Coordinates of C-alpha atoms in Angstrom, one line a residue:
Chain A
M94 CA 0.0 0.0 0.0
T95 CA 1.4 3.3 -1.0
L96 CA -0.3 5.3 1.8
N97 CA 0.9 3.1 4.5
G98 CA 0.1 4.9 7.7
T99 CA 0.3 8.4 6.2
D100 CA -2.8 10.3 5.9
M101 CA -1.3 13.4 4.5
L102 CA -1.0 13.9 0.9
P103 CA 2.4 15.0 -0.3
S104 CA 2.6 18.8 -0.3
E105 CA 3.7 18.8 -3.9
T106 CA 0.4 17.4 -4.9
K107 CA -1.4 19.9 -2.8
I108 CA 0.4 22.8 -4.3
K109 CA -0.2 21.6 -7.8
F110 CA -3.8 21.3 -7.1
A111 CA -4.0 24.7 -5.5
S112 CA -2.3 26.4 -8.3
R113 CA -4.4 24.7 -11.0
F114 CA -7.6 25.3 -9.1
L115 CA -6.9 29.0 -8.7
R116 CA -6.0 29.3 -12.3
S117 CA -9.2 27.6 -13.4
L118 CA -11.2 29.7 -10.9
S119 CA -9.9 32.8 -12.5
K120 CA -11.0 31.6 -15.9
I121 CA -14.5 30.9 -14.9
K122 CA -16.9 33.8 -15.5
K123 CA -18.4 34.8 -12.3
P124 CA -22.0 35.8 -12.3
R125 CA -22.9 39.3 -11.6
S126 CA -24.4 40.1 -8.3
A127 CA -27.8 40.4 -9.7
S128 CA -27.7 37.1 -11.5
S129 CA -30.3 34.4 -11.4
L130 CA -30.0 31.3 -9.2
K131 CA -29.6 29.2 -12.3
E132 CA -26.5 31.1 -13.3
T133 CA -25.0 30.7 -9.9
Q134 CA -25.8 27.0 -10.0
K135 CA -24.1 26.7 -13.4
C136 CA -21.1 28.6 -12.1
S137 CA -20.9 26.4 -9.0
E138 CA -21.1 23.4 -11.2
R139 CA -18.2 24.6 -13.3
I140 CA -16.2 25.3 -10.2
K141 CA -16.8 21.8 -8.9
V142 CA -15.7 20.3 -12.2
A143 CA -12.6 22.5 -12.1
A144 CA -11.8 21.4 -8.6
Y145 CA -12.0 17.7 -9.5
S146 CA -10.1 18.2 -12.7
S147 CA -7.3 20.1 -11.1
M148 CA -7.1 17.4 -8.4
A149 CA -6.9 14.7 -11.0
H150 CA -4.2 16.6 -12.9
A151 CA -2.2 17.1 -9.7
V152 CA -2.3 13.4 -9.0
G153 CA -1.5 12.5 -12.6
S154 CA -1.9 9.2 -14.2
R155 CA -0.5 7.3 -11.2
R156 CA -3.9 6.3 -9.9
A157 CA -6.7 4.5 -11.6
W158 CA -9.3 6.9 -10.3
S159 CA -7.4 10.0 -11.5
R160 CA -7.0 8.4 -14.9
A161 CA -10.8 7.7 -15.0
V162 CA -11.5 11.3 -14.1
L163 CA -9.1 12.6 -16.8
V164 CA -10.6 10.4 -19.4
K165 CA -14.1 11.5 -18.5
L166 CA -13.1 15.2 -18.6
G167 CA -11.4 14.7 -21.9
S168 CA -14.4 13.1 -23.4
R169 CA -16.6 15.7 -21.9
A170 CA -14.5 18.5 -23.3
R171 CA -14.6 16.9 -26.7
Q172 CA -18.4 16.6 -26.5
R173 CA -18.6 20.2 -25.6
Q174 CA -16.5 21.2 -28.5
V175 CA -18.8 19.3 -30.8
L176 CA -21.8 20.9 -29.2
M177 CA -20.4 24.4 -29.5
R178 CA -20.5 24.0 -33.3
R179 CA -24.0 22.9 -33.3
K180 CA -26.9 24.9 -32.1
R181 CA -27.3 24.9 -28.4
S182 CA -30.0 22.5 -27.8
K183 CA -31.5 20.6 -24.9
V184 CA -29.4 17.6 -25.9
G185 CA -26.2 19.4 -24.9
K186 CA -27.5 20.1 -21.5
K187 CA -28.5 16.5 -21.0
C188 CA -25.1 15.3 -21.9
K189 CA -23.6 17.3 -19.1
R190 CA -26.0 15.8 -16.6
V191 CA -25.7 12.2 -17.5
G192 CA -22.6 11.7 -15.5
M193 CA -24.3 13.2 -12.4
K194 CA -27.0 10.6 -12.1
K195 CA -26.7 8.2 -9.4
K196 CA -28.9 5.2 -9.0
K197 CA -30.3 4.2 -5.7
I198 CA -29.3 0.8 -4.6
K199 CA -30.4 -1.1 -1.6
N200 CA -28.0 -1.1 1.3
C201 CA -27.1 -4.7 1.2
V202 CA -23.4 -5.9 1.2
L203 CA -23.4 -6.1 -2.6
G204 CA -25.2 -2.9 -2.8
Q205 CA -22.5 -1.2 -0.6
E206 CA -19.9 -2.4 -2.9
N207 CA -21.8 -1.1 -5.9
K208 CA -22.4 2.2 -4.1
L209 CA -18.7 2.6 -3.5
R210 CA -18.0 1.8 -7.1
E211 CA -20.2 4.6 -8.1
L212 CA -18.7 7.0 -5.7
V213 CA -15.1 6.4 -6.6
P214 CA -14.4 7.5 -10.2
G215 CA -13.5 4.5 -12.4
G216 CA -14.7 2.1 -9.7
K217 CA -17.0 0.2 -12.0
S218 CA -14.2 -1.7 -13.7
M219 CA -12.2 -2.6 -10.7
D220 CA -12.2 -5.7 -8.6
I221 CA -12.8 -5.3 -4.9
L222 CA -9.2 -5.3 -3.9
S223 CA -8.1 -2.5 -6.1
L224 CA -11.4 -0.7 -5.4
L225 CA -10.5 -0.5 -1.8
E226 CA -7.0 0.7 -2.5
E227 CA -8.2 3.4 -4.9
T228 CA -10.8 4.4 -2.3
T229 CA -8.0 4.9 0.2
H230 CA -6.1 7.2 -2.1
Y231 CA -9.2 8.9 -3.3
L232 CA -10.2 9.7 0.3
T233 CA -6.9 11.3 1.1
C234 CA -7.0 13.4 -2.1
L235 CA -10.6 14.4 -1.5
S236 CA -10.0 15.5 2.1
A237 CA -7.0 17.5 0.9
Q238 CA -9.1 19.1 -1.8
V239 CA -11.8 20.0 0.7
K240 CA -9.3 21.7 3.0
V241 CA -7.7 23.7 0.2
M242 CA -11.1 24.8 -1.1
Q243 CA -12.1 25.7 2.4
T244 CA -9.2 27.9 2.9
I245 CA -9.7 29.6 -0.5
A246 CA -13.3 30.2 0.2
D247 CA -12.5 31.5 3.7
Y248 CA -10.0 33.8 2.3
Y249 CA -12.2 35.2 -0.4
S250 CA -15.2 35.5 1.8
K251 CA -13.3 37.4 4.4
G252 CA -11.2 39.5 2.0
Chain B
M566 CA 14.9 -41.1 23.5
E567 CA 12.0 -43.3 22.9
T568 CA 12.5 -42.9 19.2
R569 CA 15.9 -44.5 19.5
K570 CA 14.4 -47.4 21.5
K571 CA 11.9 -47.9 18.8
V572 CA 14.7 -47.9 16.3
M573 CA 16.5 -50.6 18.1
E574 CA 13.3 -52.6 18.3
I575 CA 12.9 -52.3 14.6
E576 CA 16.4 -53.3 14.1
K577 CA 15.8 -56.4 16.2
A578 CA 12.7 -57.1 14.2
R579 CA 14.6 -56.8 11.0
K580 CA 17.4 -59.0 12.2
G581 CA 14.9 -61.4 13.5
Q582 CA 13.5 -61.8 10.0
D583 CA 10.1 -60.6 11.1
P584 CA 9.0 -58.5 8.2
F585 CA 5.6 -57.6 9.6
A586 CA 6.9 -56.4 12.9
F587 CA 9.7 -54.6 11.2
R588 CA 7.3 -52.7 9.0
C589 CA 4.9 -51.9 11.7
G590 CA 7.8 -50.7 13.7
L591 CA 8.7 -48.4 10.9
L592 CA 5.2 -47.1 10.9
D593 CA 5.3 -46.6 14.6
L594 CA 8.3 -44.5 14.2
L595 CA 6.2 -42.1 12.3
I596 CA 4.1 -41.5 15.4
L597 CA 7.1 -40.8 17.6
P598 CA 8.7 -37.4 17.8
P599 CA 10.9 -36.8 14.8
L600 CA 14.3 -38.3 14.9
K601 CA 16.8 -36.4 12.9
V602 CA 18.1 -38.8 10.4
E603 CA 20.0 -38.9 7.3
V604 CA 17.4 -39.2 4.7
H605 CA 19.2 -39.8 1.6
C606 CA 20.3 -43.2 2.4
L607 CA 16.7 -44.2 1.8
S608 CA 16.3 -42.5 -1.4
P609 CA 18.5 -44.4 -3.7
S610 CA 17.4 -47.7 -2.3
P611 CA 13.9 -47.8 -3.7
L612 CA 15.0 -46.0 -6.7
R613 CA 17.9 -48.2 -7.7
T614 CA 15.9 -51.3 -7.5
L615 CA 13.8 -50.0 -10.3
A616 CA 16.6 -48.4 -12.2
S617 CA 16.6 -50.9 -14.9
A618 CA 13.0 -50.7 -15.5
T619 CA 12.9 -47.1 -16.0
R620 CA 16.3 -46.6 -17.6
R621 CA 15.0 -45.9 -21.0
D622 CA 12.7 -43.2 -20.0
R623 CA 15.2 -41.0 -18.4
G624 CA 16.8 -38.3 -20.4
S625 CA 17.9 -35.6 -18.1
T626 CA 21.4 -35.5 -16.9
G627 CA 20.3 -35.5 -13.4
N628 CA 18.5 -38.8 -14.0
C629 CA 21.5 -40.2 -15.7
S630 CA 23.6 -39.4 -12.7
D631 CA 20.9 -41.1 -10.7
M632 CA 21.4 -44.0 -12.8
T633 CA 25.0 -44.2 -12.4
V634 CA 24.7 -43.8 -8.7
L635 CA 22.1 -46.4 -8.5
E636 CA 23.9 -48.8 -10.6
R637 CA 27.0 -48.3 -8.5
Q638 CA 25.0 -48.9 -5.4
R639 CA 23.1 -51.9 -6.7
P640 CA 25.7 -54.5 -5.8
R641 CA 25.7 -53.2 -2.3
T642 CA 22.2 -54.4 -1.6
K643 CA 23.6 -57.8 -1.2
M644 CA 26.3 -56.7 1.2
Q645 CA 25.8 -56.2 4.8
Q646 CA 23.7 -53.4 6.1
D647 CA 26.6 -51.6 7.8
Q648 CA 28.7 -51.3 4.7
Q649 CA 25.7 -50.2 2.8
H650 CA 24.9 -47.6 5.3
L651 CA 28.4 -46.2 5.3
Q652 CA 28.7 -46.1 1.5
L653 CA 25.4 -44.5 1.1
H654 CA 26.2 -42.1 3.7
D655 CA 29.4 -41.1 2.0
H656 CA 27.8 -40.9 -1.3
H657 CA 25.1 -38.6 0.0
R658 CA 27.6 -36.0 0.9
Q659 CA 29.3 -36.0 -2.4
E660 CA 26.8 -36.9 -4.9
E661 CA 23.7 -35.5 -3.5
E662 CA 23.9 -32.3 -5.5
N663 CA 24.6 -34.1 -8.7
Y664 CA 22.0 -36.6 -7.9
F665 CA 19.2 -34.3 -7.4
C666 CA 19.9 -31.2 -9.2
G667 CA 18.4 -32.3 -12.4
T668 CA 15.5 -33.9 -11.0
G669 CA 14.7 -31.2 -8.6
F670 CA 14.9 -33.4 -5.6
N671 CA 17.5 -31.1 -4.4
A672 CA 15.0 -28.9 -2.7
V673 CA 13.4 -31.9 -1.1
F674 CA 16.4 -33.5 0.3
S675 CA 18.8 -30.8 1.0
P676 CA 16.7 -29.3 3.6
L677 CA 15.9 -32.6 5.0
Q678 CA 19.5 -33.4 5.2
L679 CA 20.4 -30.2 6.8
Q680 CA 17.7 -30.7 9.3
L681 CA 18.5 -34.3 10.1
E682 CA 21.4 -35.7 12.0
N683 CA 22.7 -39.2 11.7
S684 CA 21.1 -42.0 13.4
Q685 CA 22.8 -45.2 12.8
G686 CA 20.0 -47.4 14.0
L687 CA 17.4 -45.7 11.9
I688 CA 19.5 -45.8 8.9
M689 CA 20.0 -49.5 9.4
A690 CA 16.3 -49.8 9.6
A691 CA 16.0 -47.7 6.5
A692 CA 18.4 -49.8 4.8
G693 CA 16.3 -52.7 6.0
T694 CA 13.3 -51.3 4.2
D695 CA 15.4 -51.5 1.2
S696 CA 15.7 -55.2 1.5
A697 CA 12.0 -55.4 2.2
L698 CA 11.3 -53.4 -0.9
G699 CA 13.7 -55.5 -2.8
E700 CA 11.6 -58.5 -2.0
V701 CA 8.6 -56.7 -3.3
V702 CA 10.3 -55.4 -6.3
A703 CA 11.6 -58.8 -7.2
Q704 CA 8.1 -60.0 -7.5
A705 CA 6.9 -58.3 -10.6
P706 CA 7.1 -55.3 -12.8
S707 CA 3.4 -55.6 -12.9
L708 CA 3.3 -53.7 -9.7
K709 CA 2.8 -50.7 -11.8
T710 CA -0.7 -51.7 -12.5
D711 CA -1.4 -52.4 -8.9
P712 CA -4.9 -51.3 -8.1
A713 CA -3.5 -49.2 -5.2
L714 CA -2.1 -47.0 -7.9
V715 CA -5.1 -46.9 -10.0
N716 CA -7.2 -45.7 -7.1
G717 CA -5.7 -42.5 -6.3
W718 CA -2.5 -42.4 -8.1
P719 CA -3.1 -42.3 -11.8
E720 CA 0.0 -40.2 -12.4
L721 CA 2.2 -42.5 -10.4
S722 CA 1.9 -45.0 -13.2
K723 CA 3.7 -42.6 -15.4
F724 CA 6.5 -42.2 -13.0
E725 CA 9.9 -42.7 -14.3
I726 CA 10.8 -43.6 -10.8
P727 CA 7.9 -45.5 -9.6
A728 CA 9.6 -45.9 -6.3
M729 CA 6.5 -44.6 -4.6
A730 CA 4.4 -47.1 -6.4
Y731 CA 6.4 -49.9 -5.1
V732 CA 6.6 -48.4 -1.7
N733 CA 2.8 -48.0 -1.7
S734 CA 2.2 -51.4 -2.8
A735 CA 4.6 -52.8 -0.4
I736 CA 3.0 -51.0 2.5
S737 CA -0.5 -51.7 1.4
R738 CA 0.2 -55.3 1.3
T739 CA 2.2 -55.7 4.3
C740 CA 0.7 -53.5 6.8
S741 CA -2.9 -52.8 7.7
C742 CA -2.2 -50.0 10.0
P743 CA -4.8 -47.3 9.7
P744 CA -3.5 -44.5 7.7
S745 CA -4.8 -41.6 9.7
A746 CA -3.3 -42.7 13.0
S747 CA 0.2 -42.6 12.0
V748 CA 0.4 -39.3 10.3
K749 CA 1.8 -37.1 12.9
A750 CA 5.6 -37.1 13.0
V751 CA 7.8 -35.1 10.7
A752 CA 9.2 -37.1 7.9
E753 CA 12.1 -39.0 9.0
G754 CA 13.2 -40.5 5.7
K755 CA 12.0 -40.5 2.2
G756 CA 10.7 -44.0 2.6
K757 CA 8.7 -42.9 5.5
E758 CA 7.7 -39.8 3.7
L759 CA 6.4 -41.9 1.0
I760 CA 4.6 -44.2 3.4
S761 CA 3.0 -41.3 5.1
S762 CA 2.1 -39.6 1.9
E763 CA 0.7 -42.7 0.5
K764 CA -1.5 -43.2 3.5
M765 CA -2.6 -39.6 3.4
S766 CA -3.4 -39.8 -0.2
S767 CA -5.3 -42.9 0.2
A768 CA -7.1 -41.4 3.1
S769 CA -7.9 -38.3 1.2
G770 CA -8.9 -40.3 -1.7
S771 CA -7.5 -38.5 -4.6
R772 CA -4.2 -37.4 -5.9
E773 CA -5.6 -34.2 -7.3
N774 CA -6.4 -32.9 -3.9
L775 CA -2.9 -33.3 -2.7
N776 CA -1.5 -31.5 -5.6
K777 CA -4.0 -28.7 -5.4
R778 CA -3.5 -28.3 -1.7
K779 CA -0.5 -26.3 -2.2
A780 CA -1.4 -24.6 -5.4
E781 CA -1.3 -21.3 -3.7
K782 CA 0.7 -20.5 -0.6
I783 CA 1.8 -17.5 1.3
Q784 CA 4.8 -17.5 3.5
N785 CA 3.4 -16.3 6.8
P786 CA 6.2 -15.4 9.1
K787 CA 4.0 -16.0 12.1
V788 CA 3.1 -19.4 10.9
V789 CA 6.6 -20.2 10.1
A790 CA 7.5 -19.4 13.7
E791 CA 4.8 -21.8 14.8
N792 CA 6.4 -24.7 13.0
N793 CA 6.1 -27.0 15.9
N794 CA 2.4 -26.7 16.0
H795 CA 1.9 -27.6 12.5
K796 CA 3.7 -30.8 12.2
D797 CA 0.7 -32.6 10.9
K798 CA 0.4 -30.2 8.1
K799 CA 4.1 -30.1 7.5
I800 CA 4.4 -33.8 7.1
K801 CA 1.7 -33.7 4.5
M802 CA 3.6 -31.0 2.7
C803 CA 6.9 -32.9 3.0
A804 CA 5.3 -36.0 1.7
E805 CA 3.6 -34.3 -1.1
E806 CA 6.8 -32.7 -2.0
G807 CA 8.2 -36.0 -2.7
E808 CA 5.3 -36.8 -4.9
S809 CA 5.3 -33.6 -6.6
K810 CA 8.9 -33.8 -7.3
I811 CA 8.4 -37.1 -8.9
T812 CA 5.5 -35.9 -10.9
E813 CA 7.6 -32.9 -11.9
Q814 CA 10.0 -35.3 -13.5
T815 CA 7.3 -37.1 -15.3
S816 CA 5.7 -33.9 -16.4
T817 CA 8.8 -33.0 -18.2
K818 CA 8.4 -36.1 -20.2
N819 CA 4.7 -36.2 -20.7
P820 CA 3.3 -32.8 -20.7
T821 CA -0.2 -33.0 -19.4
T822 CA -1.3 -29.4 -19.0
T823 CA -3.1 -28.9 -15.8
A824 CA -1.3 -31.7 -14.0
N825 CA 1.9 -30.2 -15.1
N826 CA 1.1 -26.8 -13.9
N827 CA -0.2 -28.1 -10.6
N828 CA 2.8 -30.2 -10.1
R829 CA 5.3 -27.5 -11.0
E830 CA 3.5 -25.1 -8.8
T831 CA 3.2 -27.4 -5.9
S832 CA 6.8 -28.5 -6.2
A833 CA 7.9 -24.9 -6.5
D834 CA 5.7 -23.8 -3.6
T835 CA 6.6 -26.7 -1.4
S836 CA 10.3 -26.3 -2.1
K837 CA 10.2 -22.7 -1.2
E838 CA 8.0 -23.1 1.7
N839 CA 9.3 -26.1 3.4
S840 CA 12.9 -25.1 3.6
K841 CA 14.6 -21.9 4.0
T842 CA 17.7 -23.4 2.7
S843 CA 16.1 -24.6 -0.4
E844 CA 17.9 -23.5 -3.5
V845 CA 14.9 -23.6 -5.8
Q846 CA 13.4 -20.2 -5.6
K847 CA 10.3 -19.4 -7.6
P848 CA 9.1 -16.0 -6.7
D849 CA 6.3 -16.0 -9.1
Y850 CA 4.0 -17.9 -6.9
I851 CA 2.3 -16.8 -3.8
H852 CA 3.1 -19.1 -1.0
V853 CA 0.5 -20.0 1.7
R854 CA 0.9 -22.2 4.6
A855 CA -2.2 -23.9 5.7
R856 CA -2.7 -23.3 9.3
R857 CA -3.6 -25.8 11.9
G858 CA -7.3 -26.8 11.8
Q859 CA -7.9 -25.1 8.5
A860 CA -8.8 -26.5 5.2
T861 CA -6.0 -27.1 2.8
D862 CA -8.1 -27.0 -0.3
S863 CA -6.6 -24.8 -2.9
H864 CA -9.9 -22.9 -3.3
S865 CA -10.1 -22.2 0.4
L866 CA -6.5 -21.2 0.5
A867 CA -7.0 -18.7 -2.3
E868 CA -10.1 -17.4 -0.6
R869 CA -8.3 -17.0 2.6
V870 CA -5.6 -15.0 0.9
R871 CA -8.2 -12.8 -0.7
R872 CA -9.9 -12.3 2.5
E873 CA -6.8 -11.3 4.2
K874 CA -5.9 -8.8 1.6
I875 CA -9.4 -7.3 1.8
S876 CA -9.2 -7.0 5.6
E877 CA -5.8 -5.4 5.4
R878 CA -7.1 -2.7 3.1
M879 CA -10.1 -2.2 5.3
K880 CA -7.8 -1.5 8.1
Y881 CA -6.1 1.2 6.1
L882 CA -9.5 2.7 5.4
Q883 CA -10.4 2.5 9.0
D884 CA -7.4 4.7 9.8
L885 CA -8.5 7.2 7.3
V886 CA -12.1 7.5 8.1
P887 CA -12.6 9.3 11.4
G888 CA -14.5 7.6 14.0
C889 CA -14.3 4.1 12.6
N890 CA -12.2 2.5 15.4
K891 CA -15.1 1.0 17.1
I892 CA -16.8 -0.5 14.1
T893 CA -15.8 -4.0 13.2
G894 CA -17.1 -5.9 10.3
K895 CA -17.0 -5.3 6.6
A896 CA -20.6 -4.1 6.2
G897 CA -20.3 -1.5 8.9
M898 CA -17.0 -0.3 7.7
L899 CA -18.2 0.0 4.1
D900 CA -21.2 1.9 5.3
E901 CA -19.0 4.4 7.1
I902 CA -16.7 4.7 4.1
I903 CA -19.5 5.4 1.8
N904 CA -20.9 8.0 4.1
Y905 CA -17.6 9.7 4.4
V906 CA -17.0 9.8 0.7
Q907 CA -20.5 11.1 0.2
S908 CA -20.0 13.8 2.8
L909 CA -16.7 14.9 1.3
Q910 CA -18.3 15.1 -2.1
R911 CA -21.1 17.2 -0.7
Q912 CA -18.6 19.5 1.0
V913 CA -16.9 20.0 -2.3
E914 CA -20.2 20.9 -3.9
F915 CA -21.1 23.3 -1.1
L916 CA -17.7 25.0 -1.3
S917 CA -18.0 25.4 -5.0
M918 CA -21.3 27.0 -4.5
K919 CA -19.7 29.3 -1.9
L920 CA -17.0 30.2 -4.3
A921 CA -19.4 30.9 -7.0
A922 CA -21.4 33.1 -4.7
V923 CA -18.4 34.9 -3.5
N924 CA -18.5 38.5 -4.4
P925 CA -16.5 38.8 -7.5
R926 CA -15.1 42.1 -6.4
L927 CA -11.8 40.3 -6.1
D928 CA -11.1 39.2 -9.6
F929 CA -9.4 36.0 -9.9
N930 CA -6.8 37.7 -12.1
I931 CA -4.0 35.3 -11.7
D932 CA -3.5 34.7 -15.4
D933 CA -0.8 37.2 -16.1
L934 CA 1.2 36.1 -13.1
F935 CA 1.0 32.4 -13.7
A936 CA 1.7 33.0 -17.4
K937 CA 5.2 34.0 -16.5
E938 CA 5.8 30.6 -14.9
V939 CA 9.0 31.8 -13.3
F940 CA 9.6 31.7 -9.7
P941 CA 12.8 33.7 -9.3
A942 CA 14.1 34.4 -5.8
C943 CA 14.7 37.9 -7.1
G944 CA 12.8 39.2 -9.9
P945 CA 11.3 42.3 -11.3
S946 CA 8.7 43.9 -9.2
Y947 CA 5.2 43.4 -10.5
P948 CA 2.7 46.1 -11.1
T949 CA 0.2 45.9 -8.4
I950 CA -3.0 46.1 -10.3
D951 CA -4.9 44.1 -7.9
M952 CA -3.5 44.2 -4.5
G953 CA -5.8 41.5 -3.2
I954 CA -4.9 39.1 -5.9
N955 CA -1.4 39.7 -6.9
T956 CA 0.2 39.3 -3.6
P957 CA -1.4 36.1 -2.7
D958 CA -0.4 34.8 -6.1
M959 CA 3.2 35.8 -5.6
G960 CA 3.0 34.4 -2.2
L961 CA 1.7 31.3 -3.7
R962 CA 4.4 31.2 -6.2
R963 CA 6.9 31.5 -3.4
T964 CA 5.2 28.7 -1.6
I965 CA 5.4 26.6 -4.7
S966 CA 9.0 27.2 -5.0
A967 CA 9.6 26.8 -1.3
P968 CA 9.6 23.0 -1.4
V969 CA 11.9 23.2 -4.3
S970 CA 14.5 25.5 -3.0
L971 CA 15.6 25.8 0.6
P972 CA 13.2 27.8 2.6
E973 CA 16.0 29.7 4.2
T974 CA 16.6 31.6 1.0
F975 CA 13.3 33.4 1.5
L976 CA 14.4 34.7 4.8
D977 CA 16.6 37.0 2.9
S978 CA 15.0 40.4 3.4
S979 CA 16.5 41.7 0.3
C980 CA 14.6 39.3 -1.8
F981 CA 11.5 40.3 0.0
T982 CA 11.9 43.9 -0.7
Q983 CA 12.6 43.3 -4.3
I984 CA 9.7 41.0 -4.9
L985 CA 7.1 42.6 -2.8
P986 CA 5.0 45.4 -4.1
P987 CA 5.6 48.6 -2.3
S988 CA 3.0 48.0 0.3
T989 CA 4.0 48.0 3.9
A990 CA 1.0 46.2 5.0
W991 CA 1.6 43.3 2.7
E992 CA 5.3 43.2 3.5
N993 CA 4.5 42.9 7.1
D994 CA 2.0 40.2 6.5
L995 CA 4.2 38.2 4.3
Q996 CA 7.2 38.5 6.6
N997 CA 5.0 37.4 9.5
L998 CA 3.9 34.6 7.4
Y999 CA 7.3 33.4 6.7
N1000 CA 8.5 33.9 10.2
V1001 CA 5.7 31.7 11.4
E1002 CA 6.4 29.2 8.8
F1003 CA 10.0 28.7 9.7
D1004 CA 9.4 28.9 13.4
Q1005 CA 7.0 26.2 13.3
A1006 CA 8.2 24.2 10.4
R1007 CA 6.9 20.9 11.4
S1008 CA 3.9 21.7 13.4
T1009 CA 0.6 20.3 12.5
S1010 CA -2.4 22.1 11.3
Y1011 CA -3.4 25.4 12.8
P1012 CA -7.0 26.5 12.9
S1013 CA -7.4 28.6 9.9
Q1014 CA -8.9 31.4 11.8
Q1015 CA -5.5 32.2 13.3
F1016 CA -4.4 33.6 10.0
T1017 CA -6.2 36.5 8.5
G1018 CA -3.5 36.7 6.0
P1019 CA -3.3 35.4 2.6
I1020 CA -4.1 32.0 1.3
E1021 CA -0.6 30.7 1.2
A1022 CA -0.4 30.8 4.9
S1023 CA -3.1 28.2 5.1
I1024 CA -1.6 26.2 2.3
L1025 CA 1.7 26.2 4.1
K1026 CA 0.0 25.0 7.2
M1027 CA -1.5 22.1 5.3
E1028 CA 1.9 21.2 3.9
M1029 CA 3.4 20.9 7.3

């Protein structure tokens, strides 16, 4: 196990994530103060995607879950490019949301495993052993991500 | 030692030409605590008697050396037991390596040899088995088709060295001791190994089981330490080693796919497992030792390995997820893990909404600064378009380069004055920041409320 007893992510990864995230934050168009709720929701969605993508980029291709995220992002970006050419239709918006759906499965032991597979990116095509290992790493990265985002949000809310 | 007494008894029986008592005595020896014995004296004896029959089939150099050794030793069967013993003993030392290297018996016998010390009486007895076997052998080459073989030993018939077959038949005919009762002692000699193995196999009922028992093994240091407790399993493995070694030989001649794989695996596994001094190392395979009172079926072994791996990973997850120390059991743990992951993901969503809702008064105008992608210790001062943004970015850049270069360089105030924008407030802040950072370089996380300063302070905290 790579994270043998160490809960902390290496600082290098954290810094990479922070820098990428801040960069992508700056690129996202912020809604004006008088914007509708929908726009804010869209914006928050983009910020969320930016956070996950910057984390995946910071981790790199070392982990199965980060590879899965990058692939998903890449395909999504390509989809978006295609849609940009076409007329903006309802189909485009649906494509964005397909990935967000989550089925509800009963809470049996098999169901738990399936739930975990759905939570961890790329978990559907893993056996239970590697799924657990990926979950471990994913958890550390996720907690680090949350901390960084928290501090950024705190800073900007206070400043 | 009672073992030695028994040995003397057996010797008497042998000398008294009482074959039944002799053989039963041999079997009784199995029950007794292990006597450290020179094993190899036994090995050539059954083999050499059948050397002629199997001569043609042998091709490997190891076998040929077997042959020569056996042939040389053949005339000694007629000589007195003492001489036989001595010669065999001598030859073992010298020729053991040659004898066994080709066949792979090396792994079987070298450890046994190392573990065993000489016992004259037992060797005499062992040599005595030779004569008993000789009687049996003399009877017919049709022993190969003995029904004892057919039952559970289909592969034995293919053996180039059907020593086992003969031993089996000999024992099955001569002694009606119940197989299960005697399987306790560690192998004292190959003959006895074979005996015990034969019994176990007949008890278990099928050859396949024996092979598959050791299809997968893990070297468990704890279990290895508990060697004494696992004699019963060990003897099985020792015995099966002998078989699997033999089958390995045959498999080189007659490649039957699964049997081959099994045999090679088992032989590899047993060789690695049973002796630390074994020279045959096959690191491809996972080695598992069956623990006392547990099933030795290959499927159950594999399952146990899998379960152990899963529980190990669950332990790591338990450390990660807060508040999971009290929960035991896979289902509860999985529940907690799922809840924790979901909560983290929800937190990310919430924070992204917060960031989206943040008053965009502070433009995230980092582009121009990051575009430079240079983190010089001393660089041109940057125009302070946005005080609120630029300085955190520069601070961030410094933090990024901090792990790269020595943090002490940033203590240089000259650098600070060069880099920092002409703002006393920021200067103070950043200097405080770095002071704090280097004062408490290795401290764990602070509550973020302590710092009203820029982001990089918090990021540095997290790094530490």
